[in-house]
């Protein structure tokens, strides 16, 4: 065949290829999907895939350098929101390869739509425009921070959005994020940020810096009932309580640490109702309850051996006298403060096969909590669920009846938070980036 004299019509070729593909697809036998149950071994030709029908919303974001700690900033758009698209504001801290490459990132996540019930098969320009309109948006402002951010927490104190930043350099810095939040809503400034990659031109002056810990740490918690009161814990087992000065521009930090733990303090949380009651957990395997009005040597009021190894995280239920804890042993334990001294958990939940790195109660449903771990999973639990004795399915009977949902797809999950104003929405961070999702189970 003389190729030089061969004339091929491009449109006819495309049509032939499309017809061949359609013919091939019609011959392919559709393999039915089945639900994966935890612990079930996969066959060599099987793989886990996400089922979109299990989610109301699911979005992924990436910030470049890993952000292994973050917090959600409350907004003025109302509570118990379910009207989509959703908007959320978060603050996160990076863990970059060099100390000078780190940042505190104030981020606006917007245009977060529900998962569409049906995907369009058309390639028309109108469908392309519709897909573009449905894409989520991420706008960020970067604040330079020296050293990796171990943990970051935010609270509102009047007009000030207070942010506490635990640095690997052994210091805790307080920032006011209100200017950055205002800037995120300014379209002119947004255009300028796109040219600089989000980094602000002027250095941000901190409100306060505390260097008295003398080592790095992870425990940090704002008191929900006393505006501006903060507790921080370090790897040398010390806990310090901060109190704001009358002018609101400075803090007084008691140099005498709370005495009790014998190893690194991993997490802190205040009682949602009692202004001076603080809970802590530690590598020494204990959870302790403190009365911060007392002298540091007498402040520890209750202690329980909570896990067989390091206790990594705790969460205080906002509606019930319950504390959830997660440890290196992969267990979630639930503690009732009304019988805390007995040393017995009211519930022990086991699903994760690696250390638990994050746990948090759902703010609206007192029986629901979520946890994540180094096994790349986030689990959702409902303690109100009881086992159905009539269920004869052996595989299901082997699962904890309280386990509602397993979210996967992230590598080394580090933190999760329920959005306090959006029903059922969880934001989680891992080495692989952020997920924002809501499942059909909550």
Tab-separated table of C-alpha atoms in Angstrom:
chain	number	residue	atom	x	y	z
A	1	UNK	CA	0.000	0.000	0.000
A	2	UNK	CA	1.319	3.403	-0.956
A	3	UNK	CA	1.072	5.456	2.249
A	4	UNK	CA	1.777	8.716	0.487
A	5	UNK	CA	-1.368	8.315	-1.648
A	6	UNK	CA	-3.574	7.148	1.284
A	7	UNK	CA	-6.111	9.756	2.414
A	8	UNK	CA	-7.643	9.301	5.860
A	9	UNK	CA	-10.592	11.281	7.161
A	10	UNK	CA	-9.944	12.152	10.835
A	11	UNK	CA	-13.618	12.355	11.711
A	12	UNK	CA	-14.328	8.928	10.207
A	13	UNK	CA	-11.395	7.445	12.141
A	14	UNK	CA	-12.641	8.866	15.422
A	15	UNK	CA	-16.113	7.499	14.715
A	16	UNK	CA	-14.730	4.031	13.920
A	17	UNK	CA	-12.647	4.002	17.095
A	18	UNK	CA	-15.633	5.102	19.164
A	19	UNK	CA	-17.818	2.403	17.625
A	20	UNK	CA	-15.172	-0.241	18.298
A	21	UNK	CA	-14.895	0.882	21.927
A	22	UNK	CA	-18.663	0.730	22.317
A	23	UNK	CA	-18.714	-2.773	20.814
A	24	UNK	CA	-15.930	-3.900	23.170
A	25	UNK	CA	-17.658	-2.400	26.189
A	26	UNK	CA	-20.899	-4.138	25.326
A	27	UNK	CA	-19.083	-7.473	25.405
A	28	UNK	CA	-17.487	-6.877	28.810
A	29	UNK	CA	-19.348	-8.636	31.557
A	30	UNK	CA	-20.047	-6.275	34.429
A	31	UNK	CA	-18.643	-7.576	37.683
A	32	UNK	CA	-21.016	-6.880	40.563
A	33	UNK	CA	-19.599	-4.889	43.439
A	34	UNK	CA	-19.790	-6.197	46.952
A	35	UNK	CA	-19.389	-4.550	50.335
A	36	UNK	CA	-16.005	-4.996	51.990
A	37	UNK	CA	-16.100	-6.049	55.629
A	38	UNK	CA	-13.121	-5.243	57.913
A	39	UNK	CA	-10.681	-8.102	58.267
A	40	UNK	CA	-11.856	-9.747	55.058
A	41	UNK	CA	-8.861	-10.942	52.967
A	42	UNK	CA	-8.729	-9.648	49.401
A	43	UNK	CA	-8.249	-12.008	46.486
A	44	UNK	CA	-5.252	-11.315	44.199
A	45	UNK	CA	-7.518	-9.756	41.560
A	46	UNK	CA	-9.556	-7.681	44.045
A	47	UNK	CA	-9.022	-4.106	45.146
A	48	UNK	CA	-10.814	-1.638	47.387
A	49	UNK	CA	-12.560	1.219	45.604
A	50	UNK	CA	-14.520	4.127	47.028
A	51	UNK	CA	-18.288	3.835	46.746
A	52	UNK	CA	-19.562	7.413	46.192
A	53	UNK	CA	-23.058	6.367	47.229
A	54	UNK	CA	-21.753	5.950	50.809
A	55	UNK	CA	-20.980	9.678	50.994
A	56	UNK	CA	-23.071	12.799	50.919
A	57	UNK	CA	-19.928	14.869	50.307
A	58	UNK	CA	-16.261	14.012	49.704
A	59	UNK	CA	-13.452	16.403	48.731
A	60	UNK	CA	-9.650	16.232	48.797
A	61	UNK	CA	-7.150	19.069	49.283
A	62	UNK	CA	-3.366	19.293	49.321
A	63	UNK	CA	-1.158	21.988	50.840
A	64	UNK	CA	2.279	20.943	49.595
A	65	UNK	CA	4.179	20.337	52.833
A	66	UNK	CA	2.222	18.008	55.156
A	67	UNK	CA	-0.018	19.723	57.708
A	68	UNK	CA	-0.305	17.187	60.517
A	69	UNK	CA	-2.291	19.431	62.857
A	70	UNK	CA	-5.156	21.825	62.163
A	71	UNK	CA	-8.248	23.332	63.715
A	72	UNK	CA	-11.588	24.598	62.436
A	73	UNK	CA	-12.388	28.307	62.795
A	74	UNK	CA	-15.998	29.068	63.598
A	75	UNK	CA	-17.754	31.497	61.268
A	76	UNK	CA	-20.863	33.678	61.229
A	77	UNK	CA	-22.803	31.641	58.669
A	78	UNK	CA	-24.990	29.855	61.229
A	79	UNK	CA	-25.118	26.507	63.027
A	80	UNK	CA	-26.337	23.044	61.998
A	81	UNK	CA	-25.879	23.913	58.339
A	82	UNK	CA	-26.929	21.462	55.627
A	83	UNK	CA	-27.364	23.807	52.668
A	84	UNK	CA	-24.820	23.010	49.959
A	85	UNK	CA	-22.371	24.179	48.728
A	86	UNK	CA	-20.584	24.525	52.066
A	87	UNK	CA	-17.771	26.839	53.153
A	88	UNK	CA	-15.292	26.166	55.961
A	89	UNK	CA	-12.330	28.027	57.424
A	90	UNK	CA	-9.385	26.195	58.948
A	91	UNK	CA	-5.907	26.950	60.257
A	92	UNK	CA	-3.086	24.439	59.884
A	93	UNK	CA	0.647	24.209	60.506
A	94	UNK	CA	3.208	22.635	58.209
A	95	UNK	CA	5.970	20.142	58.850
A	96	UNK	CA	8.497	21.012	56.159
A	97	UNK	CA	11.965	19.616	55.567
A	98	UNK	CA	13.675	22.735	56.944
A	99	UNK	CA	12.681	24.913	59.933
A	100	UNK	CA	12.607	28.112	57.847
A	101	UNK	CA	10.279	26.578	55.244
A	102	UNK	CA	7.310	26.211	57.616
A	103	UNK	CA	4.103	28.210	57.746
A	104	UNK	CA	0.857	28.648	59.591
A	105	UNK	CA	-1.788	28.432	56.852
A	106	UNK	CA	-5.157	30.172	57.166
A	107	UNK	CA	-7.442	28.578	54.585
A	108	UNK	CA	-10.915	29.059	53.174
A	109	UNK	CA	-12.495	25.935	51.651
A	110	UNK	CA	-15.534	26.868	49.578
A	111	UNK	CA	-17.896	25.616	46.870
A	112	UNK	CA	-18.035	22.179	48.487
A	113	UNK	CA	-20.952	20.444	46.770
A	114	UNK	CA	-22.705	17.174	47.394
A	115	UNK	CA	-21.636	14.143	45.409
A	116	UNK	CA	-23.751	14.139	42.268
A	117	UNK	CA	-26.313	11.370	42.015
A	118	UNK	CA	-25.577	10.754	38.343
A	119	UNK	CA	-22.477	11.521	36.322
A	120	UNK	CA	-23.044	13.002	32.895
A	121	UNK	CA	-21.780	10.963	29.934
A	122	UNK	CA	-21.832	13.930	27.596
A	123	UNK	CA	-18.698	15.819	26.572
A	124	UNK	CA	-20.478	19.030	25.664
A	125	UNK	CA	-19.106	22.440	26.552
A	126	UNK	CA	-22.100	22.995	28.814
A	127	UNK	CA	-21.208	19.929	30.869
A	128	UNK	CA	-17.578	21.067	31.076
A	129	UNK	CA	-18.709	24.430	32.381
A	130	UNK	CA	-20.994	22.736	34.888
A	131	UNK	CA	-18.141	20.515	36.111
A	132	UNK	CA	-15.931	23.577	36.543
A	133	UNK	CA	-18.661	25.338	38.515
A	134	UNK	CA	-18.917	22.354	40.859
A	135	UNK	CA	-15.212	22.184	41.665
A	136	UNK	CA	-14.294	23.073	45.263
A	137	UNK	CA	-12.073	26.079	45.885
A	138	UNK	CA	-9.155	26.530	48.252
A	139	UNK	CA	-7.763	29.971	49.149
A	140	UNK	CA	-4.923	30.331	51.640
A	141	UNK	CA	-2.767	32.887	53.414
A	142	UNK	CA	0.625	31.706	54.626
A	143	UNK	CA	2.187	33.099	57.802
A	144	UNK	CA	5.879	32.366	58.166
A	145	UNK	CA	6.670	30.156	61.169
A	146	UNK	CA	10.097	28.991	62.316
A	147	UNK	CA	10.081	25.253	62.946
A	148	UNK	CA	7.547	22.519	62.270
A	149	UNK	CA	4.142	22.895	63.911
A	150	UNK	CA	3.484	20.047	66.357
A	151	UNK	CA	-0.064	21.076	67.153
A	152	UNK	CA	-2.322	24.070	66.569
A	153	UNK	CA	-5.583	25.134	68.233
A	154	UNK	CA	-7.888	28.140	67.774
A	155	UNK	CA	-10.591	29.916	69.790
A	156	UNK	CA	-12.649	33.096	69.617
A	157	UNK	CA	-12.159	35.803	72.265
A	158	UNK	CA	-14.325	38.796	71.431
A	159	UNK	CA	-13.126	40.193	68.097
A	160	UNK	CA	-9.844	38.314	68.330
A	161	UNK	CA	-9.378	34.892	66.728
A	162	UNK	CA	-6.745	33.384	68.998
A	163	UNK	CA	-4.463	30.716	67.627
A	164	UNK	CA	-2.003	28.751	69.769
A	165	UNK	CA	0.923	27.160	67.917
A	166	UNK	CA	3.148	24.477	69.474
A	167	UNK	CA	6.533	24.523	67.708
A	168	UNK	CA	9.165	21.800	67.506
A	169	UNK	CA	11.517	24.573	68.675
A	170	UNK	CA	10.017	24.271	72.178
A	171	UNK	CA	7.962	27.458	72.210
A	172	UNK	CA	4.261	28.243	72.089
A	173	UNK	CA	3.181	31.260	70.033
A	174	UNK	CA	-0.184	33.052	70.118
A	175	UNK	CA	-1.459	34.738	66.946
A	176	UNK	CA	-4.530	36.794	66.057
A	177	UNK	CA	-5.930	35.402	62.797
A	178	UNK	CA	-8.702	37.984	62.352
A	179	UNK	CA	-6.758	40.070	59.776
A	180	UNK	CA	-6.101	36.976	57.642
A	181	UNK	CA	-9.745	35.914	57.770
A	182	UNK	CA	-10.840	39.393	56.675
A	183	UNK	CA	-8.300	39.310	53.869
A	184	UNK	CA	-9.623	35.985	52.606
A	185	UNK	CA	-12.992	37.615	51.955
A	186	UNK	CA	-11.465	40.553	50.014
A	187	UNK	CA	-11.458	39.842	46.232
A	188	UNK	CA	-8.766	42.455	45.524
A	189	UNK	CA	-6.394	40.978	48.044
A	190	UNK	CA	-7.235	37.508	46.790
A	191	UNK	CA	-5.997	38.452	43.318
A	192	UNK	CA	-2.758	39.795	44.806
A	193	UNK	CA	-2.224	36.595	46.821
A	194	UNK	CA	-2.431	34.437	43.720
A	195	UNK	CA	0.674	36.184	42.403
A	196	UNK	CA	2.664	35.465	45.580
A	197	UNK	CA	1.415	31.950	46.294
A	198	UNK	CA	-0.543	33.139	49.327
A	199	UNK	CA	2.429	34.350	51.376
A	200	UNK	CA	1.877	37.738	52.991
A	201	UNK	CA	4.401	40.477	52.487
A	202	UNK	CA	4.684	41.743	56.055
A	203	UNK	CA	5.778	39.456	58.912
A	204	UNK	CA	3.025	38.731	61.407
A	205	UNK	CA	3.803	39.916	64.903
A	206	UNK	CA	2.694	37.367	67.539
A	207	UNK	CA	0.522	38.413	70.453
A	208	UNK	CA	2.593	36.406	72.930
A	209	UNK	CA	5.393	33.821	72.983
A	210	UNK	CA	6.126	31.422	75.848
A	211	UNK	CA	9.501	29.663	76.015
A	212	UNK	CA	9.245	28.319	79.553
A	213	UNK	CA	8.544	24.695	78.600
A	214	UNK	CA	12.236	24.084	77.779
A	215	UNK	CA	11.264	21.269	75.400
A	216	UNK	CA	8.819	20.684	72.589
A	217	UNK	CA	5.323	19.374	73.234
A	218	UNK	CA	1.952	18.410	71.793
A	219	UNK	CA	-0.687	19.089	74.439
A	220	UNK	CA	-2.579	22.353	73.934
A	221	UNK	CA	-6.201	23.266	74.695
A	222	UNK	CA	-8.246	26.468	75.009
A	223	UNK	CA	-10.752	26.547	77.840
A	224	UNK	CA	-14.318	26.761	76.427
A	225	UNK	CA	-15.764	28.387	79.558
A	226	UNK	CA	-12.995	30.912	80.361
A	227	UNK	CA	-12.099	33.054	77.319
A	228	UNK	CA	-8.386	33.264	76.712
A	229	UNK	CA	-7.378	30.607	79.261
A	230	UNK	CA	-4.984	28.055	77.789
A	231	UNK	CA	-3.235	24.870	78.938
A	232	UNK	CA	-0.075	23.493	77.325
A	233	UNK	CA	1.813	20.272	78.013
A	234	UNK	CA	5.298	19.199	76.923
A	235	UNK	CA	7.442	16.110	76.426
A	236	UNK	CA	9.068	16.634	79.834
A	237	UNK	CA	5.712	15.840	81.535
A	238	UNK	CA	5.010	19.485	82.506
A	239	UNK	CA	1.640	21.235	82.139
A	240	UNK	CA	1.360	25.032	82.349
A	241	UNK	CA	-1.857	27.043	82.655
A	242	UNK	CA	-2.087	30.449	80.941
A	243	UNK	CA	-4.369	33.273	82.045
A	244	UNK	CA	-5.005	36.424	79.986
A	245	UNK	CA	-4.101	39.787	81.480
A	246	UNK	CA	-6.785	42.397	82.076
A	247	UNK	CA	-5.813	44.315	78.944
A	248	UNK	CA	-6.243	41.185	76.806
A	249	UNK	CA	-2.892	41.828	75.118
A	250	UNK	CA	-0.728	39.577	77.268
A	251	UNK	CA	-0.825	36.369	79.286
A	252	UNK	CA	0.367	35.280	82.682
A	253	UNK	CA	1.804	31.753	82.650
A	254	UNK	CA	2.282	29.959	85.951
A	255	UNK	CA	5.931	28.888	85.914
A	256	UNK	CA	5.109	26.067	88.359
A	257	UNK	CA	3.934	23.100	86.261
A	258	UNK	CA	1.122	20.816	87.356
A	259	UNK	CA	2.766	17.824	89.065
A	260	UNK	CA	1.629	14.263	88.385
A	261	UNK	CA	2.629	12.734	85.066
A	262	UNK	CA	5.909	10.840	84.859
A	263	UNK	CA	6.319	11.013	81.070
A	264	UNK	CA	5.393	13.127	78.028
A	265	UNK	CA	1.977	14.832	78.055
A	266	UNK	CA	0.366	13.913	74.732
A	267	UNK	CA	-3.033	15.630	74.826
A	268	UNK	CA	-5.164	18.008	76.913
A	269	UNK	CA	-8.839	18.916	77.015
A	270	UNK	CA	-10.932	21.093	79.320
A	271	UNK	CA	-14.290	20.206	80.776
A	272	UNK	CA	-17.063	21.714	78.621
A	273	UNK	CA	-18.930	22.771	81.784
A	274	UNK	CA	-16.519	23.190	84.720
A	275	UNK	CA	-14.216	26.212	84.245
A	276	UNK	CA	-11.259	24.885	86.249
A	277	UNK	CA	-11.334	21.184	85.396
A	278	UNK	CA	-8.720	19.891	82.967
A	279	UNK	CA	-7.990	16.387	81.624
A	280	UNK	CA	-4.643	15.131	80.347
A	281	UNK	CA	-3.168	11.933	78.943
A	282	UNK	CA	0.402	10.748	78.787
A	283	UNK	CA	3.004	8.263	77.636
A	284	UNK	CA	2.892	7.032	81.261
A	285	UNK	CA	-0.377	5.227	80.242
A	286	UNK	CA	-2.599	7.373	82.500
A	287	UNK	CA	-5.398	9.894	82.208
A	288	UNK	CA	-5.487	12.531	84.932
A	289	UNK	CA	-8.156	15.030	86.007
A	290	UNK	CA	-6.957	18.350	87.442
A	291	UNK	CA	-8.454	21.224	89.424
A	292	UNK	CA	-6.403	24.176	88.220
A	293	UNK	CA	-7.452	26.332	91.188
A	294	UNK	CA	-5.309	24.195	93.461
A	295	UNK	CA	-1.556	24.466	94.009
A	296	UNK	CA	0.346	22.587	91.257
A	297	UNK	CA	1.420	19.814	93.642
A	298	UNK	CA	-2.189	19.210	94.754
A	299	UNK	CA	-4.082	19.882	91.544
A	300	UNK	CA	-4.262	16.253	90.357
A	301	UNK	CA	-7.554	14.883	91.718
A	302	UNK	CA	-8.144	11.668	89.758
A	303	UNK	CA	-5.867	9.217	87.966
A	304	UNK	CA	-6.612	6.076	85.995
A	305	UNK	CA	-4.375	3.554	84.227
A	306	UNK	CA	-6.104	3.971	80.903
A	307	UNK	CA	-4.191	1.850	78.380
A	308	UNK	CA	-1.510	-0.804	78.246
A	309	UNK	CA	0.763	1.592	76.337
A	310	UNK	CA	1.024	5.305	75.484
A	311	UNK	CA	-2.245	7.257	75.679
A	312	UNK	CA	-2.109	9.516	72.622
A	313	UNK	CA	-5.402	11.422	72.505
A	314	UNK	CA	-8.489	12.224	74.584
A	315	UNK	CA	-11.823	13.935	73.892
A	316	UNK	CA	-14.396	15.221	76.399
A	317	UNK	CA	-18.044	14.741	75.470
A	318	UNK	CA	-19.891	18.064	75.354
A	319	UNK	CA	-23.229	16.659	76.554
A	320	UNK	CA	-22.377	13.683	78.791
A	321	UNK	CA	-19.713	13.120	81.523
A	322	UNK	CA	-17.688	10.895	79.198
A	323	UNK	CA	-14.076	10.958	78.021
A	324	UNK	CA	-12.854	8.953	75.019
A	325	UNK	CA	-9.203	7.937	74.838
A	326	UNK	CA	-7.050	6.350	72.142
A	327	UNK	CA	-3.685	4.696	72.599
A	328	UNK	CA	-0.773	2.980	70.935
A	329	UNK	CA	-2.535	-0.327	71.648
A	330	UNK	CA	-5.158	0.512	69.002
A	331	UNK	CA	-7.992	0.583	71.558
A	332	UNK	CA	-10.625	3.242	72.090
A	333	UNK	CA	-11.777	3.380	75.703
A	334	UNK	CA	-14.791	5.295	77.018
A	335	UNK	CA	-14.605	6.591	80.602
A	336	UNK	CA	-17.565	7.691	82.705
A	337	UNK	CA	-16.414	10.409	85.083
A	338	UNK	CA	-19.121	9.400	87.566
A	339	UNK	CA	-17.217	6.166	88.273
A	340	UNK	CA	-13.788	7.187	86.995
A	341	UNK	CA	-12.025	6.069	90.174
A	342	UNK	CA	-12.980	2.440	89.611
A	343	UNK	CA	-10.435	2.330	86.803
A	344	UNK	CA	-12.827	0.470	84.510
A	345	UNK	CA	-13.865	1.787	81.119
A	346	UNK	CA	-17.587	1.662	80.359
A	347	UNK	CA	-16.779	0.628	76.798
A	348	UNK	CA	-13.716	-0.673	74.954
A	349	UNK	CA	-13.792	-0.496	71.167
A	350	UNK	CA	-11.301	-2.377	68.992
A	351	UNK	CA	-11.035	-2.098	65.259
A	352	UNK	CA	-7.813	-0.230	64.468
A	353	UNK	CA	-4.703	-2.343	63.922
A	354	UNK	CA	-2.223	0.454	64.689
A	355	UNK	CA	-1.899	3.343	67.196
A	356	UNK	CA	-4.846	5.710	67.515
A	357	UNK	CA	-3.724	9.247	66.625
A	358	UNK	CA	-6.974	11.211	66.850
A	359	UNK	CA	-10.414	10.936	68.475
A	360	UNK	CA	-13.327	13.344	68.806
A	361	UNK	CA	-16.955	13.223	69.912
A	362	UNK	CA	-19.610	14.468	67.514
A	363	UNK	CA	-20.811	17.845	68.886
A	364	UNK	CA	-24.531	17.251	68.189
A	365	UNK	CA	-24.919	13.514	68.903
A	366	UNK	CA	-23.535	12.558	72.314
A	367	UNK	CA	-23.250	8.855	71.422
A	368	UNK	CA	-21.289	9.332	68.195
A	369	UNK	CA	-17.504	9.667	67.889
A	370	UNK	CA	-14.818	9.359	65.231
A	371	UNK	CA	-11.248	8.113	65.482
A	372	UNK	CA	-8.273	7.756	63.178
A	373	UNK	CA	-4.978	5.945	63.287
A	374	UNK	CA	-1.727	4.938	61.695
A	375	UNK	CA	-3.518	2.109	59.881
A	376	UNK	CA	-4.772	4.744	57.379
A	377	UNK	CA	-8.378	4.475	58.567
A	378	UNK	CA	-10.999	6.722	60.117
A	379	UNK	CA	-13.721	4.903	62.017
A	380	UNK	CA	-17.154	6.234	62.974
A	381	UNK	CA	-18.880	4.787	66.038
A	382	UNK	CA	-22.300	5.039	67.653
A	383	UNK	CA	-22.360	3.819	71.254
A	384	UNK	CA	-26.158	3.759	71.246
A	385	UNK	CA	-26.197	0.805	68.829
A	386	UNK	CA	-26.651	-2.663	70.305
A	387	UNK	CA	-26.009	-6.034	68.695
A	388	UNK	CA	-28.933	-7.597	66.845
A	389	UNK	CA	-29.107	-11.163	68.186
A	390	UNK	CA	-31.300	-12.199	65.246
A	391	UNK	CA	-28.508	-11.504	62.736
A	392	UNK	CA	-27.027	-14.815	61.630
A	393	UNK	CA	-24.324	-13.416	59.321
A	394	UNK	CA	-21.078	-14.640	60.914
A	395	UNK	CA	-18.912	-11.976	59.255
A	396	UNK	CA	-21.107	-9.158	60.573
A	397	UNK	CA	-21.399	-10.704	64.034
A	398	UNK	CA	-17.603	-10.596	64.339
A	399	UNK	CA	-17.634	-6.799	63.929
A	400	UNK	CA	-18.261	-4.389	66.834
A	401	UNK	CA	-21.948	-3.456	66.540
A	402	UNK	CA	-21.117	0.192	67.292
A	403	UNK	CA	-18.859	0.496	64.220
A	404	UNK	CA	-20.852	2.464	61.649
A	405	UNK	CA	-18.416	3.446	58.932
A	406	UNK	CA	-14.781	3.149	57.823
A	407	UNK	CA	-13.257	5.936	55.739
A	408	UNK	CA	-10.030	5.181	53.860
A	409	UNK	CA	-7.860	6.780	51.211
A	410	UNK	CA	-5.493	8.853	53.358
A	411	UNK	CA	-1.978	7.813	54.372
A	412	UNK	CA	-1.087	8.018	58.083
A	413	UNK	CA	-4.101	9.851	59.472
A	414	UNK	CA	-3.021	12.403	62.093
A	415	UNK	CA	-6.020	14.536	63.107
A	416	UNK	CA	-9.730	14.858	62.503
A	417	UNK	CA	-12.356	17.334	63.661
A	418	UNK	CA	-16.127	17.413	63.307
A	419	UNK	CA	-17.194	20.774	61.959
A	420	UNK	CA	-19.021	22.418	64.899
A	421	UNK	CA	-21.500	24.221	62.609
A	422	UNK	CA	-22.052	21.772	59.736
A	423	UNK	CA	-24.034	18.634	60.450
A	424	UNK	CA	-22.041	15.430	60.107
A	425	UNK	CA	-19.071	17.012	58.311
A	426	UNK	CA	-15.588	15.740	59.194
A	427	UNK	CA	-12.286	17.308	58.155
A	428	UNK	CA	-9.211	15.113	58.481
A	429	UNK	CA	-5.523	15.548	57.758
A	430	UNK	CA	-2.793	13.027	56.984
A	431	UNK	CA	0.603	12.832	55.321
A	432	UNK	CA	-1.260	12.638	52.020
A	433	UNK	CA	-3.353	15.800	52.548
A	434	UNK	CA	-6.830	16.839	53.712
A	435	UNK	CA	-10.218	15.153	53.268
A	436	UNK	CA	-13.566	16.877	53.876
A	437	UNK	CA	-16.476	14.467	53.937
A	438	UNK	CA	-19.891	13.557	55.242
A	439	UNK	CA	-21.104	9.968	55.183
A	440	UNK	CA	-24.653	8.682	54.816
A	441	UNK	CA	-24.359	7.088	58.259
A	442	UNK	CA	-24.311	10.372	60.244
